[in-house]
Amino acid sequence: MTYVYRFGGGVSDGGKGDKNLLGGKGANLAEMASIGLPVPPGFTISTEMCTRYYEDGEQFPQTLRDEVAEGIAHIEAVTEKRFGDPTNPLLVSVRSGARVSMPGMMDTVLNLGLNDETVEGLAKAADDERFAWDSYRRFIQMYADVVLELDHGAFEEALEIAKEDNGFTLDTEMSAADWKTLVAQYKALVEEQWGKPFPQDVHDQLWGAVGAVFGSWQSERAKVYRRLNDIPANWGTAVNVQAMVFGNMGDTSATGVAFTRDPSKGDRAYYGEFLINAQGEDVVAGIRTPQYLTKAAREEAGAKPASMEEAMPEVYGELAAVFDQLENHYRDMQDIEFTVEQAKLWMLQTRSGKRTAKAALKIAVDMANEGLITREEAILRVDPAALDQLLHPTLDPEAKRDVLTKGLPASPGAASGKVVFDADTAEKRAAAGESVILVRVETSPEDIHGMHAAKGILTARGGMTSHAAVVARGMGRPCVSGAGSLAISAKDKVLRCAGREVREGDTLTIDGASGEVMVGEVATVQPELAGDFGTLMEWADEVRRLKVRANAETPLDCKTAREFGAEGVGLCRTEHMFFEGSRITAVRQMILASDEKGRRAALDRLLPEQRSDFTAIFEVMAGLPVTVRLLDPPLHEFLPHEEAEFAEVAQAAGLDVDTLKRRANELHEFNPMLGHRGCRLGVTYPEIYEMQARAIFEAAIDVAEKSGEAPIPEVMIPLVATRRELELMKAVVDKAAKLVFAERGREVDYLVGTMIELPRAALKAGEIAEVGEFFSFGTNDLTQTTLGVSRDDAARFLGAYVEQGIYAKDPFVSLDVEGVGELVSLAAERGRATRGDIKLGICGEHGGDPASIAFCEQVGLDYVSASPYRVPIARLAAAQAALKR
């Protein structure tokens, strides 16, 4: 088996189709080389080797060592330099590259191949002693951190002290002699912390770095990122070994990161940053504040330092031509890393760029209108889950703002929250239900869990392409970066700016669209969902087969859902209607009544209120189907639990407290989820469902008479396990309908069906369909009853289950296709075999999950139902599922 694939110098052993084998970076380096772009030569060690590395106990086979030797010989032949040669040394970078981009999550080592001898050879070859010793100190610092896992802070501190002692503020002010002194200090630090001298053998250096890159695949930060982005652990990472090119060889050299379009707004304009006389990590890590790529961007920002377009016009012209070539070749917005070595342009990476949801929509629609991609491809380009970023509020332009400072608008959206200064605190406070803003000098990959937990991210250092900016955009978190006027002390948990102090727990608001940082909370406004959003949704609606409904039980929910394009209500839970002030008393009187007569008297008081609930919903949903689930929870949930409440309820019900407590005790259940609830209530007390059915039909006729457009009630009987249960309950509903239609002299169309939420119901779906006219899969309870797992308690252990691969994802977030999905598939098949026109839908939380929607399309369900804000997500996911099918 081959593990090493070469690229550059007229050779390309792979290409863009080999992402699974070579990782995204390796596949794209090979592709860029094959289309004639200036790519430094190198080779990629495949992802298959990563898997084998872990299987073999983190050892390298001799066959790999032989192939790597051939790969090094390839680079030497192209560059005419020798690895480890003291007079004309070859230096390489060692970088990770997974199938999908994981920015900043895994390790990189640059300038590898430097030692006490080759540094002298590099100085002579480049005729620049300062550059050579700067490169050597960078290499020791990076190698000590990434490979030897020594204390990174100690090296940073040594550098800061060296600058202070010389009265310098910038690294670029350090001379060759200064760097030589620092290298000696760095080597001493390595020996002190590691117990051995810094490795001088370049081959030992190389294998140490390759092992570190493979090792970083299993780092905590990479595991968190994989979990958040559903990346399987068994994919592994590739390793790219590539000849170094240097952006830090004086004023004709530079390094930069660029996007072919604006990744925040989606505008068709080059977007990026560069630094003269710097190496790549200086831009990405936010160590120095970079300069703008284009003159227009510099002028818009009111920045003084020259843009690349102005400082290096010829090289910029070459770069712009490469941007256009790459975007047309890949037919997508590209994220590019480049280096200019003494006025020669080198391309180090290209990949499809991470973008905000707003930018993703604009880029997809624009590219379809430009003819670069088809409408179908545009639909497939936008991640449905990312639409969530667009469906939530932004800052009210009229609201008062106490602006503390301004940074770079790194990721759009607005957020208010309590300030925290470290990722662990952010995670802890967010878990306790608080909104937090994570404030850091600069973020690092170790902060990933806190960035995910926070509502927004604020950094003092770093540019628009820094780690904080890229990760925040990918997560849909607002981010303001490079707010240089902030003095942040994570140790003292305080930030200072313009004579003011903000301490941990104080509230800040950040606006990722303007870069403003404000003290206190600022009011927000609802988003406008027209323009590109509306266009893409129209295109999606043209191709999707699945209908999309909403889970809604208030007129406001229904209105929101309709505005988002819902085609009806898939689940209207009625129990929430019973908990309101005046009604809870009547419900309790019904529960406490000793006979049917007493229960009916209480239900008569509830009827007009229940009717008005349905009227309000049907008015919003006139002409559309509304699935109403009859009362589902156990009765004891409506009774008091606190001592003070018992006295109050007893008085209202005309009972003594002891009688009330005895009745509550009688109704208490050890496992109410599996107890006297759902249709079991209806079988025991049919008058409850009779009242609800009457309220539904009276409301439907009222709305039909008033609007001329009748809603289509679908009456859903919950928790059915047998045909007979549904038969009894359908008889109650049909009888109520017949009576109301006779009284009102008017009829409306309606259906009676059931929620499939028990394994027995799924297995006996053929029999149940003899009575039921529709099935709605209640996948929340079906998951609980199939897996024997309580949704309320599962969070304690499901994380460990997902991490260890027992479940691919939390089964309450994304449907367990192999288990619960099998029951859904079976029930759909058996239900249709009995009743060919049976309507089939899903109304659990899974109705808004793109992966679960793809499964619903595969099984051929008629609709999915999601919470109102997830309706657009479901519409797009349904379109994508139809196209992929």
Tab-separated table of C-alpha atoms in Angstrom, residues 665-851:
chain	number	residue	atom	x	y	z
A	665	ASN	CA	-51.363	10.706	46.425
A	666	GLU	CA	-53.763	8.348	44.609
A	667	LEU	CA	-52.819	9.932	41.278
A	668	HIS	CA	-49.057	9.890	41.955
A	669	GLU	CA	-47.147	7.593	39.583
A	670	PHE	CA	-43.648	6.176	39.921
A	671	ASN	CA	-42.988	6.420	36.183
A	672	PRO	CA	-45.552	8.891	34.789
A	673	MET	CA	-44.012	8.830	31.305
A	674	LEU	CA	-45.242	5.249	31.020
A	675	GLY	CA	-48.331	5.683	33.181
A	676	HIS	CA	-51.906	6.946	33.072
A	677	ARG	CA	-51.532	9.439	30.236
A	678	GLY	CA	-52.406	9.951	26.575
A	679	CYS	CA	-55.250	7.842	25.213
A	680	ARG	CA	-55.335	5.975	28.543
A	681	LEU	CA	-56.859	9.141	30.041
A	682	GLY	CA	-59.378	9.210	27.187
A	683	VAL	CA	-60.340	5.568	27.716
A	684	THR	CA	-60.836	6.175	31.461
A	685	TYR	CA	-62.447	9.619	31.173
A	686	PRO	CA	-63.839	9.909	27.593
A	687	GLU	CA	-65.593	13.152	28.523
A	688	ILE	CA	-62.204	14.970	28.479
A	689	TYR	CA	-61.573	14.118	24.802
A	690	GLU	CA	-65.233	14.724	24.018
A	691	MET	CA	-64.956	18.336	25.314
A	692	GLN	CA	-61.724	18.920	23.366
A	693	ALA	CA	-63.187	17.510	20.131
A	694	ARG	CA	-66.287	19.699	20.488
A	695	ALA	CA	-64.069	22.785	21.022
A	696	ILE	CA	-62.055	21.905	17.871
A	697	PHE	CA	-65.098	21.509	15.611
A	698	GLU	CA	-66.957	24.554	16.957
A	699	ALA	CA	-63.828	26.698	16.444
A	700	ALA	CA	-63.274	25.311	12.928
A	701	ILE	CA	-66.848	26.182	11.892
A	702	ASP	CA	-66.580	29.652	13.472
A	703	VAL	CA	-63.432	30.393	11.445
A	704	ALA	CA	-64.897	28.886	8.245
A	705	GLU	CA	-67.995	31.102	8.577
A	706	LYS	CA	-65.976	34.206	9.373
A	707	SER	CA	-63.121	33.869	6.860
A	708	GLY	CA	-64.735	31.683	4.197
A	709	GLU	CA	-61.664	29.447	4.475
A	710	ALA	CA	-61.994	26.399	6.707
A	711	PRO	CA	-58.983	25.029	8.548
A	712	ILE	CA	-58.464	21.272	8.260
A	713	PRO	CA	-58.395	19.837	11.793
A	714	GLU	CA	-56.436	16.621	12.212
A	715	VAL	CA	-57.365	15.219	15.615
A	716	MET	CA	-54.463	13.223	17.045
A	717	ILE	CA	-54.912	10.614	19.758
A	718	PRO	CA	-51.658	10.269	21.740
A	719	LEU	CA	-49.853	7.186	23.092
A	720	VAL	CA	-51.907	4.593	21.231
A	721	ALA	CA	-50.525	1.057	21.445
A	722	THR	CA	-53.494	-0.956	20.111
A	723	ARG	CA	-56.106	-0.753	17.387
A	724	ARG	CA	-58.902	-0.932	19.967
A	725	GLU	CA	-57.680	2.168	21.864
A	726	LEU	CA	-57.797	4.238	18.677
A	727	GLU	CA	-61.154	2.755	17.677
A	728	LEU	CA	-62.714	3.804	21.021
A	729	MET	CA	-61.238	7.320	20.879
A	730	LYS	CA	-62.138	7.848	17.209
A	731	ALA	CA	-65.748	6.998	18.088
A	732	VAL	CA	-65.695	9.763	20.761
A	733	VAL	CA	-64.310	12.316	18.254
A	734	ASP	CA	-66.685	11.301	15.437
A	735	LYS	CA	-69.680	11.504	17.784
A	736	ALA	CA	-68.687	15.051	18.892
A	737	ALA	CA	-68.217	16.086	15.228
A	738	LYS	CA	-71.619	14.725	14.256
A	739	LEU	CA	-73.339	16.590	17.112
A	740	VAL	CA	-71.587	19.930	16.362
A	741	PHE	CA	-72.248	19.634	12.599
A	742	ALA	CA	-75.946	18.941	13.302
A	743	GLU	CA	-76.204	21.874	15.737
A	744	ARG	CA	-74.430	24.336	13.418
A	745	GLY	CA	-75.880	23.090	10.125
A	746	ARG	CA	-72.388	23.073	8.594
A	747	GLU	CA	-69.569	20.560	8.239
A	748	VAL	CA	-65.786	20.799	7.887
A	749	ASP	CA	-63.360	18.153	6.630
A	750	TYR	CA	-61.317	16.506	9.362
A	751	LEU	CA	-59.124	13.472	9.989
A	752	VAL	CA	-58.583	11.328	13.068
A	753	GLY	CA	-55.218	9.694	13.505
A	754	THR	CA	-52.618	8.883	16.081
A	755	MET	CA	-49.128	9.596	17.254
A	756	ILE	CA	-46.804	6.640	16.834
A	757	GLU	CA	-44.598	6.902	19.907
A	758	LEU	CA	-44.529	3.348	21.251
A	759	PRO	CA	-42.654	0.414	19.661
A	760	ARG	CA	-45.822	-1.722	19.804
A	761	ALA	CA	-47.729	0.893	17.803
A	762	ALA	CA	-44.993	0.853	15.136
A	763	LEU	CA	-45.054	-2.935	14.950
A	764	LYS	CA	-48.892	-3.086	14.798
A	765	ALA	CA	-49.194	-0.100	12.431
A	766	GLY	CA	-50.988	-2.237	9.830
A	767	GLU	CA	-53.858	-2.913	12.236
A	768	ILE	CA	-53.913	0.631	13.648
A	769	ALA	CA	-54.150	2.061	10.106
A	770	GLU	CA	-57.491	0.273	9.709
A	771	VAL	CA	-58.850	3.019	12.025
A	772	GLY	CA	-56.316	5.871	11.842
A	773	GLU	CA	-56.317	8.213	8.835
A	774	PHE	CA	-52.856	9.599	9.593
A	775	PHE	CA	-49.779	8.759	11.630
A	776	SER	CA	-47.540	11.390	13.181
A	777	PHE	CA	-44.299	9.957	14.523
A	778	GLY	CA	-43.606	11.432	17.962
A	779	THR	CA	-39.912	10.680	17.799
A	780	ASN	CA	-39.095	12.233	21.190
A	781	ASP	CA	-41.114	9.560	23.042
A	782	LEU	CA	-40.453	6.877	20.425
A	783	THR	CA	-36.727	7.388	21.082
A	784	GLN	CA	-37.277	7.175	24.855
A	785	THR	CA	-39.427	4.069	24.681
A	786	THR	CA	-37.259	2.310	22.082
A	787	LEU	CA	-33.905	3.000	23.728
A	788	GLY	CA	-35.217	2.829	27.291
A	789	VAL	CA	-33.560	6.192	27.945
A	790	SER	CA	-35.164	9.178	29.693
A	791	ARG	CA	-34.626	12.375	27.737
A	792	ASP	CA	-34.581	14.353	30.987
A	793	ASP	CA	-31.734	12.323	32.503
A	794	ALA	CA	-29.773	11.220	29.437
A	795	ALA	CA	-27.478	14.251	29.333
A	796	ARG	CA	-25.521	12.745	32.230
A	797	PHE	CA	-24.143	9.908	30.133
A	798	LEU	CA	-24.963	10.437	26.438
A	799	GLY	CA	-21.878	12.621	25.932
A	800	ALA	CA	-19.663	9.664	26.858
A	801	TYR	CA	-21.711	7.400	24.567
A	802	VAL	CA	-21.197	9.700	21.576
A	803	GLU	CA	-17.485	10.122	22.350
A	804	GLN	CA	-16.996	6.354	22.458
A	805	GLY	CA	-18.942	5.767	19.266
A	806	ILE	CA	-21.892	3.899	20.839
A	807	TYR	CA	-24.169	6.441	19.164
A	808	ALA	CA	-22.936	8.570	16.250
A	809	LYS	CA	-24.893	11.553	17.659
A	810	ASP	CA	-27.156	12.307	20.597
A	811	PRO	CA	-30.290	10.315	19.599
A	812	PHE	CA	-32.542	13.095	20.945
A	813	VAL	CA	-30.875	15.628	18.620
A	814	SER	CA	-30.539	13.495	15.495
A	815	LEU	CA	-32.716	10.455	14.885
A	816	ASP	CA	-31.229	7.039	15.685
A	817	VAL	CA	-31.760	5.819	12.130
A	818	GLU	CA	-30.631	2.238	12.796
A	819	GLY	CA	-32.980	1.639	15.739
A	820	VAL	CA	-35.789	4.186	16.012
A	821	GLY	CA	-35.583	4.810	12.254
A	822	GLU	CA	-36.161	1.119	11.593
A	823	LEU	CA	-39.439	1.318	13.543
A	824	VAL	CA	-40.515	4.459	11.628
A	825	SER	CA	-39.744	2.738	8.321
A	826	LEU	CA	-41.599	-0.413	9.337
A	827	ALA	CA	-44.673	1.504	10.578
A	828	ALA	CA	-44.795	3.574	7.372
A	829	GLU	CA	-44.611	0.427	5.233
A	830	ARG	CA	-47.253	-1.482	7.238
A	831	GLY	CA	-49.541	1.547	7.541
A	832	ARG	CA	-49.475	2.117	3.760
A	833	ALA	CA	-50.087	-1.568	3.047
A	834	THR	CA	-53.412	-1.244	4.911
A	835	ARG	CA	-54.395	2.292	3.887
A	836	GLY	CA	-52.706	3.465	0.689
A	837	ASP	CA	-53.515	7.162	1.214
A	838	ILE	CA	-52.530	7.351	4.887
A	839	LYS	CA	-50.831	10.681	5.694
A	840	LEU	CA	-47.443	10.279	7.405
A	841	GLY	CA	-45.476	12.949	9.260
A	842	ILE	CA	-42.933	13.474	12.018
A	843	CYS	CA	-43.363	15.999	14.826
A	844	GLY	CA	-40.628	15.349	17.379
A	845	GLU	CA	-37.602	17.666	17.740
A	846	HIS	CA	-36.046	15.665	14.917
A	847	GLY	CA	-38.383	17.441	12.489
A	848	GLY	CA	-35.941	20.373	12.440
A	849	ASP	CA	-32.728	18.315	12.198
A	850	PRO	CA	-31.282	18.140	8.646
A	851	ALA	CA	-29.907	14.577	9.010
